[in-house]
Short mmCIF file of C-alpha atoms and ligand atoms in Angstrom, two decimals:
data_model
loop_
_atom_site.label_atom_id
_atom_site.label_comp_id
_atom_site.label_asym_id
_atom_site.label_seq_id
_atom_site.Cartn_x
_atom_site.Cartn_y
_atom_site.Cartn_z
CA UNK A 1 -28.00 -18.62 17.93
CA UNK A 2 -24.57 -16.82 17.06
CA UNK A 3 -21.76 -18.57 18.75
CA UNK A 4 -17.74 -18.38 18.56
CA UNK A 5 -15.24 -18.99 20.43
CA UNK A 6 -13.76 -15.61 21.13
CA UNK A 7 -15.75 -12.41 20.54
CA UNK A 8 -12.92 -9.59 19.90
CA UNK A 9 -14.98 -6.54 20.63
CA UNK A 10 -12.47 -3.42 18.05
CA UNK A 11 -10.98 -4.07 14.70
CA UNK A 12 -7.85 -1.79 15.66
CA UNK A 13 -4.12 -3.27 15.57
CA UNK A 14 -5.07 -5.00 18.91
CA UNK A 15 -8.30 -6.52 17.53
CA UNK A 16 -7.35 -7.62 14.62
CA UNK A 17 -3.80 -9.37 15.25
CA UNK A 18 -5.28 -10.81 18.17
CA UNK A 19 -7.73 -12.58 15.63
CA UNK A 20 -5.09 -13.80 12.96
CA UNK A 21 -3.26 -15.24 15.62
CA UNK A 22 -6.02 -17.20 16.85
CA UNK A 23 -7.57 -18.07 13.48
CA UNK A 24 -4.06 -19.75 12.97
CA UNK A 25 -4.24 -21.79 16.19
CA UNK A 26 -7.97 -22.90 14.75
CA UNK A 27 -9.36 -20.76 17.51
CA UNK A 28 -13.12 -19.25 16.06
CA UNK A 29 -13.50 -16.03 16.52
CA UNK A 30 -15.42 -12.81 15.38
CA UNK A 31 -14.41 -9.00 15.67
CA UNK A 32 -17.01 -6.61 16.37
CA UNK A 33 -16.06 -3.01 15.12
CA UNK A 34 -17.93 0.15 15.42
CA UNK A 35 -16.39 2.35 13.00
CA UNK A 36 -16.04 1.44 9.29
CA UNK A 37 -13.07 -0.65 7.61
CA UNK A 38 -11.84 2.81 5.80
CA UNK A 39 -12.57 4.97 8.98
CA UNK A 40 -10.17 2.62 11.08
CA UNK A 41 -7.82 2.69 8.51
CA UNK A 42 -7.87 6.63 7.97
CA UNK A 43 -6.46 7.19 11.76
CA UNK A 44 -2.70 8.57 11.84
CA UNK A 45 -1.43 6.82 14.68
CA UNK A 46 2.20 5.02 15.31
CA UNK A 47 4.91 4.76 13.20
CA UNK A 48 7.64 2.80 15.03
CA UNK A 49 7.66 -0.71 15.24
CA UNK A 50 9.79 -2.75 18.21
CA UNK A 51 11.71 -6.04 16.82
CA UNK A 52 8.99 -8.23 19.37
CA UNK A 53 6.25 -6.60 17.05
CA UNK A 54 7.63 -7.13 13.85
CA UNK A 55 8.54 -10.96 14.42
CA UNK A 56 4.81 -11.71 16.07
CA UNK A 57 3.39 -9.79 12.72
CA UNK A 58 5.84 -12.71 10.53
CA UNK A 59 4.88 -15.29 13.14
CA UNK A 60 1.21 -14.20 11.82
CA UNK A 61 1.89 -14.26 8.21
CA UNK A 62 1.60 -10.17 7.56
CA UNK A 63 5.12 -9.50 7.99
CA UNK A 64 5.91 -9.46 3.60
CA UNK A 65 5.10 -5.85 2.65
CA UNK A 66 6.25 -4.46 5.99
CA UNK A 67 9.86 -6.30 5.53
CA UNK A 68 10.07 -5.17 1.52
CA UNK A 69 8.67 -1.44 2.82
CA UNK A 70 9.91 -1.09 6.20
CA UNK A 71 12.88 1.01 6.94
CA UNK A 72 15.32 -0.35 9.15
CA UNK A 73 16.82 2.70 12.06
CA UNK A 74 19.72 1.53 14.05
CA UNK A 75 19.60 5.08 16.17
CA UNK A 76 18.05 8.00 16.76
CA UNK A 77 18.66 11.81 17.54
CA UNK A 78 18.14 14.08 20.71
CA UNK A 79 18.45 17.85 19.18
CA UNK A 80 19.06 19.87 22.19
CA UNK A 81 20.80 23.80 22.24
CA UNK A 82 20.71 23.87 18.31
CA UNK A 83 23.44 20.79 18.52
CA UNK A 84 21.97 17.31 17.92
CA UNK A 85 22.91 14.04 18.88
CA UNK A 86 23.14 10.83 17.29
CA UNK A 87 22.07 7.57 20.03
CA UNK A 88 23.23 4.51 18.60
CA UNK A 89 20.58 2.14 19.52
CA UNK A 90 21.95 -1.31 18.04
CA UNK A 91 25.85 -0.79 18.97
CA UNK A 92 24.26 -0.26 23.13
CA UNK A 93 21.66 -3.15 22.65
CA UNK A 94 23.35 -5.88 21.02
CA UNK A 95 22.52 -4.97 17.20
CA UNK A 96 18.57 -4.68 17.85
CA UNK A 97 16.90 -1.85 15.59
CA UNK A 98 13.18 -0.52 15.18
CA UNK A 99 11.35 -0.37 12.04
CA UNK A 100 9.67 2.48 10.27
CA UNK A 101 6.59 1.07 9.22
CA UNK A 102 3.07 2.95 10.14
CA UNK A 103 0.44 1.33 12.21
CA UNK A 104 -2.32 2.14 9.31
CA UNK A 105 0.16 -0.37 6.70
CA UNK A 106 0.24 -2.76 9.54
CA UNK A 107 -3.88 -2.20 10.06
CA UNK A 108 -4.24 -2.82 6.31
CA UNK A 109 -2.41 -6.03 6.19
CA UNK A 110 -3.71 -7.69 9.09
CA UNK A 111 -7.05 -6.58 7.69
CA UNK A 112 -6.37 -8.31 4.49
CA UNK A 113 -5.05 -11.52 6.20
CA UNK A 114 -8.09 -11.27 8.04
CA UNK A 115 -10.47 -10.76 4.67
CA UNK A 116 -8.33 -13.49 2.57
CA UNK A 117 -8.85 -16.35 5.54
CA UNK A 118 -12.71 -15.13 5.29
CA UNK A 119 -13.28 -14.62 8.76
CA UNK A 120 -15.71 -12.34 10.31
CA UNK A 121 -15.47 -8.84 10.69
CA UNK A 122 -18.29 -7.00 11.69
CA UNK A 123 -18.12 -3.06 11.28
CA UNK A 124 -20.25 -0.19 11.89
CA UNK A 125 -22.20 -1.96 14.91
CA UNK A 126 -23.55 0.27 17.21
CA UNK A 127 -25.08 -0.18 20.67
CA UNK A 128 -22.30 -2.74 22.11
CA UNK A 129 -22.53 -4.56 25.43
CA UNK A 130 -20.98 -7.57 27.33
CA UNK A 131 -23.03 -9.35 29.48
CA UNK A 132 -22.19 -12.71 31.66
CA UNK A 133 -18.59 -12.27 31.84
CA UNK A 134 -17.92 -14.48 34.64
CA UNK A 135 -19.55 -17.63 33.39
CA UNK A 136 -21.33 -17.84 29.99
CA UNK A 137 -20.02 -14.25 27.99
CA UNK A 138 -21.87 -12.87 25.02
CA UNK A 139 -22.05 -9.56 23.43
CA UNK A 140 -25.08 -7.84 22.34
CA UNK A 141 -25.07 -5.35 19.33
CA UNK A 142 -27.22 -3.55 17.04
CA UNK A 143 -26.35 -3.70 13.29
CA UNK A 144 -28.74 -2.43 10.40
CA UNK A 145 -31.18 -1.93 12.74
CA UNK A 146 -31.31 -5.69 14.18
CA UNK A 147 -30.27 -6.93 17.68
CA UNK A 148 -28.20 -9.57 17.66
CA UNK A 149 -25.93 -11.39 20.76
CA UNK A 150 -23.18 -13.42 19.96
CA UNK A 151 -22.08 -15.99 22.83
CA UNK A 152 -19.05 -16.87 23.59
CA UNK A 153 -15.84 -18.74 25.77
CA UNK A 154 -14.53 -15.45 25.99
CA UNK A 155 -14.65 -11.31 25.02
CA UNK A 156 -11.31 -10.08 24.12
CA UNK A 157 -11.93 -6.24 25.13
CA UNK A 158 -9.62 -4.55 21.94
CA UNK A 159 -11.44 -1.53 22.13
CA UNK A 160 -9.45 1.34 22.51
CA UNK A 161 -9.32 3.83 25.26
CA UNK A 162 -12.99 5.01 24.96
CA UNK A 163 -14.19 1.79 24.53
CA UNK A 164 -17.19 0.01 26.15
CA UNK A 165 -14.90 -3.36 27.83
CA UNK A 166 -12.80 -1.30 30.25
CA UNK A 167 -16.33 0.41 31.57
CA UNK A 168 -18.50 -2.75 31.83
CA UNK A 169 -16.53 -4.01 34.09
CA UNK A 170 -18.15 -3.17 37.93
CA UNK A 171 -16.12 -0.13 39.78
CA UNK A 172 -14.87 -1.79 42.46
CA UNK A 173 -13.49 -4.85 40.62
CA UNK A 174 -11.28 -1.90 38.90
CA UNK A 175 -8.51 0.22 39.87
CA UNK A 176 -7.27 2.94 37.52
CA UNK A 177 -3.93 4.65 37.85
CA UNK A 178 -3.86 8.38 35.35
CA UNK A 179 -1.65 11.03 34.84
CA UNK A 180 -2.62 13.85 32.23
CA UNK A 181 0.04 16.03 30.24
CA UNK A 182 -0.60 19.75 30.42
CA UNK A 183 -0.10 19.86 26.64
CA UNK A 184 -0.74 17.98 23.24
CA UNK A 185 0.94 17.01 20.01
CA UNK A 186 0.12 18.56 17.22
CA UNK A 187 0.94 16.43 14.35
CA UNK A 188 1.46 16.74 10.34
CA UNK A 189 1.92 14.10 7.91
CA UNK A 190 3.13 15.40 4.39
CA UNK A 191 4.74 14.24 1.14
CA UNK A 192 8.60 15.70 1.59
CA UNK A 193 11.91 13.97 2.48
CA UNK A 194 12.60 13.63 6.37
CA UNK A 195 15.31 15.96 7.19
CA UNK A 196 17.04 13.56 8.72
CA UNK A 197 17.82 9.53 7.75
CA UNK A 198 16.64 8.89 11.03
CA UNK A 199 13.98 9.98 14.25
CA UNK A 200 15.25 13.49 15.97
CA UNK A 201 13.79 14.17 19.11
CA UNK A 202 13.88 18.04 20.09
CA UNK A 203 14.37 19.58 23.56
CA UNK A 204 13.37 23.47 22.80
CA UNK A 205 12.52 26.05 25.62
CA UNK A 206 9.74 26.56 22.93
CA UNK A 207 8.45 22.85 23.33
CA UNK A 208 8.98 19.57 22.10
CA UNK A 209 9.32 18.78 18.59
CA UNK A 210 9.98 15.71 16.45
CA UNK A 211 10.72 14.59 12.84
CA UNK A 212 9.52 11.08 12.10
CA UNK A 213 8.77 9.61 8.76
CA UNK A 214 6.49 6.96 7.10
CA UNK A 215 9.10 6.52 4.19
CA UNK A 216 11.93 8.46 2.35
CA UNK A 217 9.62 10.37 0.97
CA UNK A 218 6.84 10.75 3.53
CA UNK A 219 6.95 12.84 7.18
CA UNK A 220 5.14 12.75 10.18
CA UNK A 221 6.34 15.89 12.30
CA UNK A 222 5.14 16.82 15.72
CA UNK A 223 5.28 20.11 17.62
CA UNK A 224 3.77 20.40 21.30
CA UNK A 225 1.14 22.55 21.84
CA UNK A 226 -1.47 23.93 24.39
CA UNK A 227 -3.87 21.78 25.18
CA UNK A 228 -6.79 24.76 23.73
CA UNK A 229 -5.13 24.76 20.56
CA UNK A 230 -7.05 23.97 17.79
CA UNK A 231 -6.06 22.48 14.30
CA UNK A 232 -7.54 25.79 12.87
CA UNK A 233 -5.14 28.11 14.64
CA UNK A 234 -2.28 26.53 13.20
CA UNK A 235 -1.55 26.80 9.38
CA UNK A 236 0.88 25.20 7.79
CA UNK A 237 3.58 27.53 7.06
CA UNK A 238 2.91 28.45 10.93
CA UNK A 239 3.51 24.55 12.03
CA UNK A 240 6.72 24.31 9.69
CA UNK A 241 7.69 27.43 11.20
CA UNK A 242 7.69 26.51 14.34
CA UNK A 243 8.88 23.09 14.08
CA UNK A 244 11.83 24.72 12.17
CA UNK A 245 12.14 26.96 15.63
CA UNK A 246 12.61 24.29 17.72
CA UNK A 247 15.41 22.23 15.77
CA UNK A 248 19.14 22.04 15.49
CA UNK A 249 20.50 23.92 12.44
CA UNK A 250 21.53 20.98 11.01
CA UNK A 251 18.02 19.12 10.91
CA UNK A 252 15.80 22.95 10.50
CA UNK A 253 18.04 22.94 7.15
CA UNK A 254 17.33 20.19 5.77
CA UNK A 255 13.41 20.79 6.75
CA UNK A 256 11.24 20.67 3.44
CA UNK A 257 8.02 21.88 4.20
CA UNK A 258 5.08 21.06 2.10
CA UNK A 259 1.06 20.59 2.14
CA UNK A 260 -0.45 19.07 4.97
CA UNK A 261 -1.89 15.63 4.09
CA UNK A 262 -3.35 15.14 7.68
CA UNK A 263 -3.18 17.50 10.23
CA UNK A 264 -4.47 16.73 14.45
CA UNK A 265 -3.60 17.47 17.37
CA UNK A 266 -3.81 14.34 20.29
CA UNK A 267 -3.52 15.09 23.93
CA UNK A 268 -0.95 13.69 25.78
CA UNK A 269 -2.01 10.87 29.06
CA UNK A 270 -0.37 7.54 30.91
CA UNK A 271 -3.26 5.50 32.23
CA UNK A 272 -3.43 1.52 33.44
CA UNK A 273 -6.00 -0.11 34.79
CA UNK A 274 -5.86 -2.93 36.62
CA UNK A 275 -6.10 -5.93 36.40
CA UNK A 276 -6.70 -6.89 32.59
CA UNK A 277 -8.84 -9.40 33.04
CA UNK A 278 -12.59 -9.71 34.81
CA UNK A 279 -13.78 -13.46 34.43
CA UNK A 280 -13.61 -14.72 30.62
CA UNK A 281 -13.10 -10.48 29.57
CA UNK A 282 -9.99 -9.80 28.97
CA UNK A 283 -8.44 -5.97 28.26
CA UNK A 284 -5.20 -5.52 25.58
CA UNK A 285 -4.31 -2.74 23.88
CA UNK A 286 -5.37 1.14 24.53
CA UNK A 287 -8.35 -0.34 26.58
CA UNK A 288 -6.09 -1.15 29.54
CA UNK A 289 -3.44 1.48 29.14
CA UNK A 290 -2.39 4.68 27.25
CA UNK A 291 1.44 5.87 27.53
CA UNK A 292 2.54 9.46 25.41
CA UNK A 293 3.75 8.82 22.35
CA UNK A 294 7.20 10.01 23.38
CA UNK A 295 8.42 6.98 23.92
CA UNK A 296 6.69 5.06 20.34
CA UNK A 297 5.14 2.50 22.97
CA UNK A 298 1.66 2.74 22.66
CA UNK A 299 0.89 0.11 19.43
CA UNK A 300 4.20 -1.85 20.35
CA UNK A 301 2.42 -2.59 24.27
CA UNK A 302 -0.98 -2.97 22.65
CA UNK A 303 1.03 -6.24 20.61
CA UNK A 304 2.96 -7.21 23.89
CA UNK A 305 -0.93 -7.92 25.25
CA UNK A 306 -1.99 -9.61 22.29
CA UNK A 307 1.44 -11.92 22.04
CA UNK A 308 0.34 -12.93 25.97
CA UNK A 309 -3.35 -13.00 25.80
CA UNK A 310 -3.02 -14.97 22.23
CA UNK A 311 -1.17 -17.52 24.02
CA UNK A 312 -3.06 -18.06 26.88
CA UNK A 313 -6.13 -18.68 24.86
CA UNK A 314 -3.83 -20.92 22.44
CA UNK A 315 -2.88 -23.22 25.52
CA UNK A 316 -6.64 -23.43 26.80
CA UNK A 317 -7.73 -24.91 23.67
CA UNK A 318 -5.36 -27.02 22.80
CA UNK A 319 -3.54 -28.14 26.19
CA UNK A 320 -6.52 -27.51 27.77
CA UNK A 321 -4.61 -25.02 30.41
CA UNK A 322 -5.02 -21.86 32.22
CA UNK A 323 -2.15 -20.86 32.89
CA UNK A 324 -1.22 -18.50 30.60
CA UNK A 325 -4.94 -17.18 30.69
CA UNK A 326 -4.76 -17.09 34.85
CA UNK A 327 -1.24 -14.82 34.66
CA UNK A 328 -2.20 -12.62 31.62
CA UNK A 329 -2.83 -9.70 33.60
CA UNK A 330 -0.11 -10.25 36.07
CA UNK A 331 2.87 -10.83 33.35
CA UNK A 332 1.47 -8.34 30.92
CA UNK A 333 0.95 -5.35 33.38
CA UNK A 334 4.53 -6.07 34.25
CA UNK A 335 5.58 -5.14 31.22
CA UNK A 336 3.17 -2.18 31.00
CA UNK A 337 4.48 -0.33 33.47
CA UNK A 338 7.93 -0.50 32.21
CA UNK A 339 6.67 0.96 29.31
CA UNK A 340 4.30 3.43 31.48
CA UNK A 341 7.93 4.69 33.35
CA UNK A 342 9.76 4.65 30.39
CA UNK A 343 7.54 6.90 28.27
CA UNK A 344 6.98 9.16 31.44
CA UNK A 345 10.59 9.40 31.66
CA UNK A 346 10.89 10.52 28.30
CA UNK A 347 7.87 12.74 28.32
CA UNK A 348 9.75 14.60 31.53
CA UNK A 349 12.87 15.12 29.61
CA UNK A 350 11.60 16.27 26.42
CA UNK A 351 8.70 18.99 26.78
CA UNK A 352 8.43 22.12 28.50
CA UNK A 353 6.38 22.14 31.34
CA UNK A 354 4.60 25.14 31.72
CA UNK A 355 4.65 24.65 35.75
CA UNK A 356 8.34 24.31 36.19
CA UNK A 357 10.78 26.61 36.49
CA UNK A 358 14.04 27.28 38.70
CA UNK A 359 15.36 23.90 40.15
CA UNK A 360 12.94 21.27 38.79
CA UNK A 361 13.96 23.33 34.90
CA UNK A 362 17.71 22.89 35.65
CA UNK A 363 17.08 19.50 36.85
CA UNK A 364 15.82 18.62 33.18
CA UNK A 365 18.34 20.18 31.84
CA UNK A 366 21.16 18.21 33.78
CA UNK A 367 19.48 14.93 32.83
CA UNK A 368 19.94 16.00 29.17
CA UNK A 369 23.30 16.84 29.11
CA UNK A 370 24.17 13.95 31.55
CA UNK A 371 21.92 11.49 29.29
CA UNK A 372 24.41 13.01 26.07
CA UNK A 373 27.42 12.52 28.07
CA UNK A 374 27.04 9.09 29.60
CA UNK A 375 27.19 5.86 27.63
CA UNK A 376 25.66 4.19 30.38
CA UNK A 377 22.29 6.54 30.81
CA UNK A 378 22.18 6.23 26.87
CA UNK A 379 22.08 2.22 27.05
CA UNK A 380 19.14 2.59 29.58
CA UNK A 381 17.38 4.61 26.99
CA UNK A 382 18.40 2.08 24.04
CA UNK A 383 16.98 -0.82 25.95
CA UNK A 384 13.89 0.77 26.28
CA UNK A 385 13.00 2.32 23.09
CA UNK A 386 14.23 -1.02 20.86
CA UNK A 387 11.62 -2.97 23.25
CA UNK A 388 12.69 -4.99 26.66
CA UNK A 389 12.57 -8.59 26.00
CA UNK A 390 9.05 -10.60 26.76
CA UNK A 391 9.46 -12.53 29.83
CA UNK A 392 8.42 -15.74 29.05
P1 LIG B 1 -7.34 1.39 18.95
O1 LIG B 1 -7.90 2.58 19.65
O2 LIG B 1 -6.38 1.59 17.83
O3 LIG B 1 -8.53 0.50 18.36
C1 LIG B 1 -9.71 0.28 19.09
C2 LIG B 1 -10.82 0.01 18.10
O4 LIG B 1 -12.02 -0.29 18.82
C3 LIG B 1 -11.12 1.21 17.21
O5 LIG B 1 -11.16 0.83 15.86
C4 LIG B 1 -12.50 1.68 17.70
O6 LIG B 1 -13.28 2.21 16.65
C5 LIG B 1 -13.09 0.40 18.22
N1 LIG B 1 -14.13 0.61 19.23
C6 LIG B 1 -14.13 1.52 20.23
N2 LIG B 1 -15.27 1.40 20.95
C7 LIG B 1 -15.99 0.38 20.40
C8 LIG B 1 -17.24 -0.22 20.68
N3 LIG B 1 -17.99 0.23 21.69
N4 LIG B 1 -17.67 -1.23 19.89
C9 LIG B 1 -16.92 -1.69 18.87
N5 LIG B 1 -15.70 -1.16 18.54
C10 LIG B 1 -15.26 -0.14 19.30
N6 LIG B 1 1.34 4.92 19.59
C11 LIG B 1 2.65 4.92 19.24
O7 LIG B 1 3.35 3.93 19.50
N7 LIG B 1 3.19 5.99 18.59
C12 LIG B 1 2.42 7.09 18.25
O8 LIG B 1 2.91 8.03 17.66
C13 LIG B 1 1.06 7.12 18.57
N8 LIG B 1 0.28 8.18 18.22
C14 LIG B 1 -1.05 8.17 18.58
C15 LIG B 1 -1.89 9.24 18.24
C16 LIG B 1 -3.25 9.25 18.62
C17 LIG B 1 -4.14 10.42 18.25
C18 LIG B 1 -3.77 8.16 19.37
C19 LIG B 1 -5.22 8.17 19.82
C20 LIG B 1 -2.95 7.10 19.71
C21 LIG B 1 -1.58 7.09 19.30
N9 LIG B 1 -0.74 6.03 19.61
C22 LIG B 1 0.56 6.00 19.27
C23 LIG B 1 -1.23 4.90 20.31
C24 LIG B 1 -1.95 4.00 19.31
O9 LIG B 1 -1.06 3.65 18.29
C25 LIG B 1 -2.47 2.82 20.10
O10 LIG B 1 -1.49 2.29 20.97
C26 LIG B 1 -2.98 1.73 19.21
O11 LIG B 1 -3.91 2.27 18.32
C27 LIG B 1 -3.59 0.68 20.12
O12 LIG B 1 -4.34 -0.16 19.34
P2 LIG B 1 -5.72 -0.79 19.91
O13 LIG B 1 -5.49 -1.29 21.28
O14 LIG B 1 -6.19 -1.69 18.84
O15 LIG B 1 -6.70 0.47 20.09
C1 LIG B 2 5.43 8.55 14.55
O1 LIG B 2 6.13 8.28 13.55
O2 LIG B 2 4.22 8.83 14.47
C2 LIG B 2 6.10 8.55 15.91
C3 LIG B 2 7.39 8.06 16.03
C4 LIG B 2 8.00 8.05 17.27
C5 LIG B 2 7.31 8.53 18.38
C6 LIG B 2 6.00 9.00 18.26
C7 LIG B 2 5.40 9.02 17.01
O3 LIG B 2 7.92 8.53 19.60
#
């Protein structure tokens, strides 16, 4: 009979930290992953890392590459009425900073810590289910044509927003909070110099638009778009063209368009569910919440789970407590819906909204120039996008 100790069920950044950090606490477990090692790692996803991510990635032992390849930003700019301005996150948070590092680099190392401590990844399974959560867990799954169940102390549900974990649990012991974006990004990645030596954030009556960057020599560039537009309908000289539209003059010359390396367009949603946990399954990551990418949240919350959940498994094997396990949900969803207002907030100030106009438009406009003009509003927004503090 297969048995572990903690059956991760998604090989994504949630999945797989989750296991290194348990592996290191002599915790057993096993991740179960549906897609392929290179598939996972061919997503484009986030690119910002919060200090509380980066130190539980060295508390983990994958922290090397991303410290010798990370770039260190200590602000970031709002581009607004072709002017744009600089927010200096470390002098209004106490010297805290965010690194540039993308989530596939931090994917690939935790999936080489994972491979070098030979534990057990399972991809390409197909057919997942959980099944006695509330007493004796164990997940079923199909692999090269076999069945196979793995039992368990506990699932760890790291499967992503269209995972299985989230939707096995029954309806009325969940409660699901959503609000959908009446547009998407459409994003680029391409081998050119960022136009600027750090983030800008554009406010355009043509849309949102922002220059981010992978390295010195790498950009990831978004524009927002209709939520029927399709990859196809935008070329590249049209997406540089636009994005170029939408920026300060400063930042649209410096602009260096070249060949799109990856090109997709994600649609843009805030979504909890509560609570996280349902018996010995537990939700962290994407499969409990989504926030827009506005405000870089989304992998940084998925490792605020993991840092809690990892814990609270830690102390029930070794102190033999649940403490941490019986306020998981409580503690963490705290914490996600700071980081469910906080993207919202910057989601409402940033895009156009097709369904606005007259006072709710000059509201948005007033919180811009108000946000530019007030050191105060601009520490609120620091605070926020280096990472509020964990609350333990
Ligand atoms: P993930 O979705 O990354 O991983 C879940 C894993 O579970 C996947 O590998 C999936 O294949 C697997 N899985 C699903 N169902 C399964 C099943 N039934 N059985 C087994 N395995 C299963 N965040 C930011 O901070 N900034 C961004 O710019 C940003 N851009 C994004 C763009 C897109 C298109 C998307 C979708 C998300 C973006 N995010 C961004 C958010 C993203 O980074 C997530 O927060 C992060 O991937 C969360 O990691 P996980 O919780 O591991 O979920
Ligand atoms: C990215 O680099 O992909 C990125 C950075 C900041 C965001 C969203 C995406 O707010």
């Amino acid at each position: 009979m297969q048995r572990t100790q903690v059956a991760i069920i998604g090989a994504g950044p949630s999945g797989l930290l989750l296991g290194v950090l348990l592996h290191q606490a002599g915790i057993a477990n096993v991740i179960l992953e549906q897609r392929s090692g290179d598939y996972v790692l061919s997503r484009i996803r986030a690119g910002i890392l919060e200090q509380t991510l980066t130190e539980l990635l060295d508390e983990a032992g994958v922290g090397a590459r991303m410290r010798r390849e990370g770039l260190v930003h200590h602000g970031i700019y709002l581009s607004t009425q072709g002017q744009r301005h600089r927010i200096d996150l470390s002098a209004l948070t106490g010297d805290k900073s965010v690194l540039v590092y993308g989530q596939t680099e931090v994917t690939r190392d935790l999936m080489e810590a994972r491979m070098a401590a030979g534990l057990q990844t399972l991809y390409e399974v197909d057919h997942v289910s959980v099944h006695g959560i509330e007493s004796s867990p164990s997940v079923r799954y199909q692999r090269g044509g076999q069945s196979h169940e793995l039992h368990c102390d506990f699932i760890a549900g790291c499967d992503g927003f269209h995972g299985i974990s989230r939707t096995s649990v029954p309806r009325d012991a969940i409660r699901t909070y959503e609000r959908i974006y009446p547009f998407g990004w459409l994003g680029v990645l391409a081998d050119a110099p960022p136009p600027a030596e750090e983030l800008v954030y554009a406010q355009h009556q043509r849309g949102f638009a922002l220059c981010s960057m992978r390295s010195r020599t790498r950009v990831r560039c978004y524009v927002q778009c209709n939520l029927s537009d399709k990859v196809e309908q935008w070329s590249d000289e049209r997406f540089w063209a636009e994005l170029r539209c939408r920026l300060d003059g400063e930042t649209a010359a410096a602009l260096q368009p070249a060949p799109a390396l990856e090109k997709s367009i994600a649609p843009l949603r805030s979504f909890v569910a509560e609570p996280l946990r349902f018996g010995r399954l537990f939700l962290a990551g994407d499969a409990g919440h989504i926030v827009p990418p506005t405000g870089a949240k989304g992998l940084n919350l998925a490792a605020s789970d993991v840092r809690y959940l990892s814990r609270g498994l830690i102390e029930h094997y070794r102190d033999h407590s649940d403490a941490g396990l019986d306020s998981y949900s409580e503690k963490a969803l705290r914490r996600i819906w700071r980081a469910e207002r906080f993207s919202w907030s910057m989601t409402k100030l940033m895009h156009c909204f097709p369904d606005i106009a007259g006072f709710d438009h000059k509201l948005q406009q007033a919180e811009l120039e108000y946000l530019l003009s007030s050191r105060a509003a601009q520490a609120v927004l620091a605070e926020n996008y280096v990472g509020l503090p964990f609350e333990d």
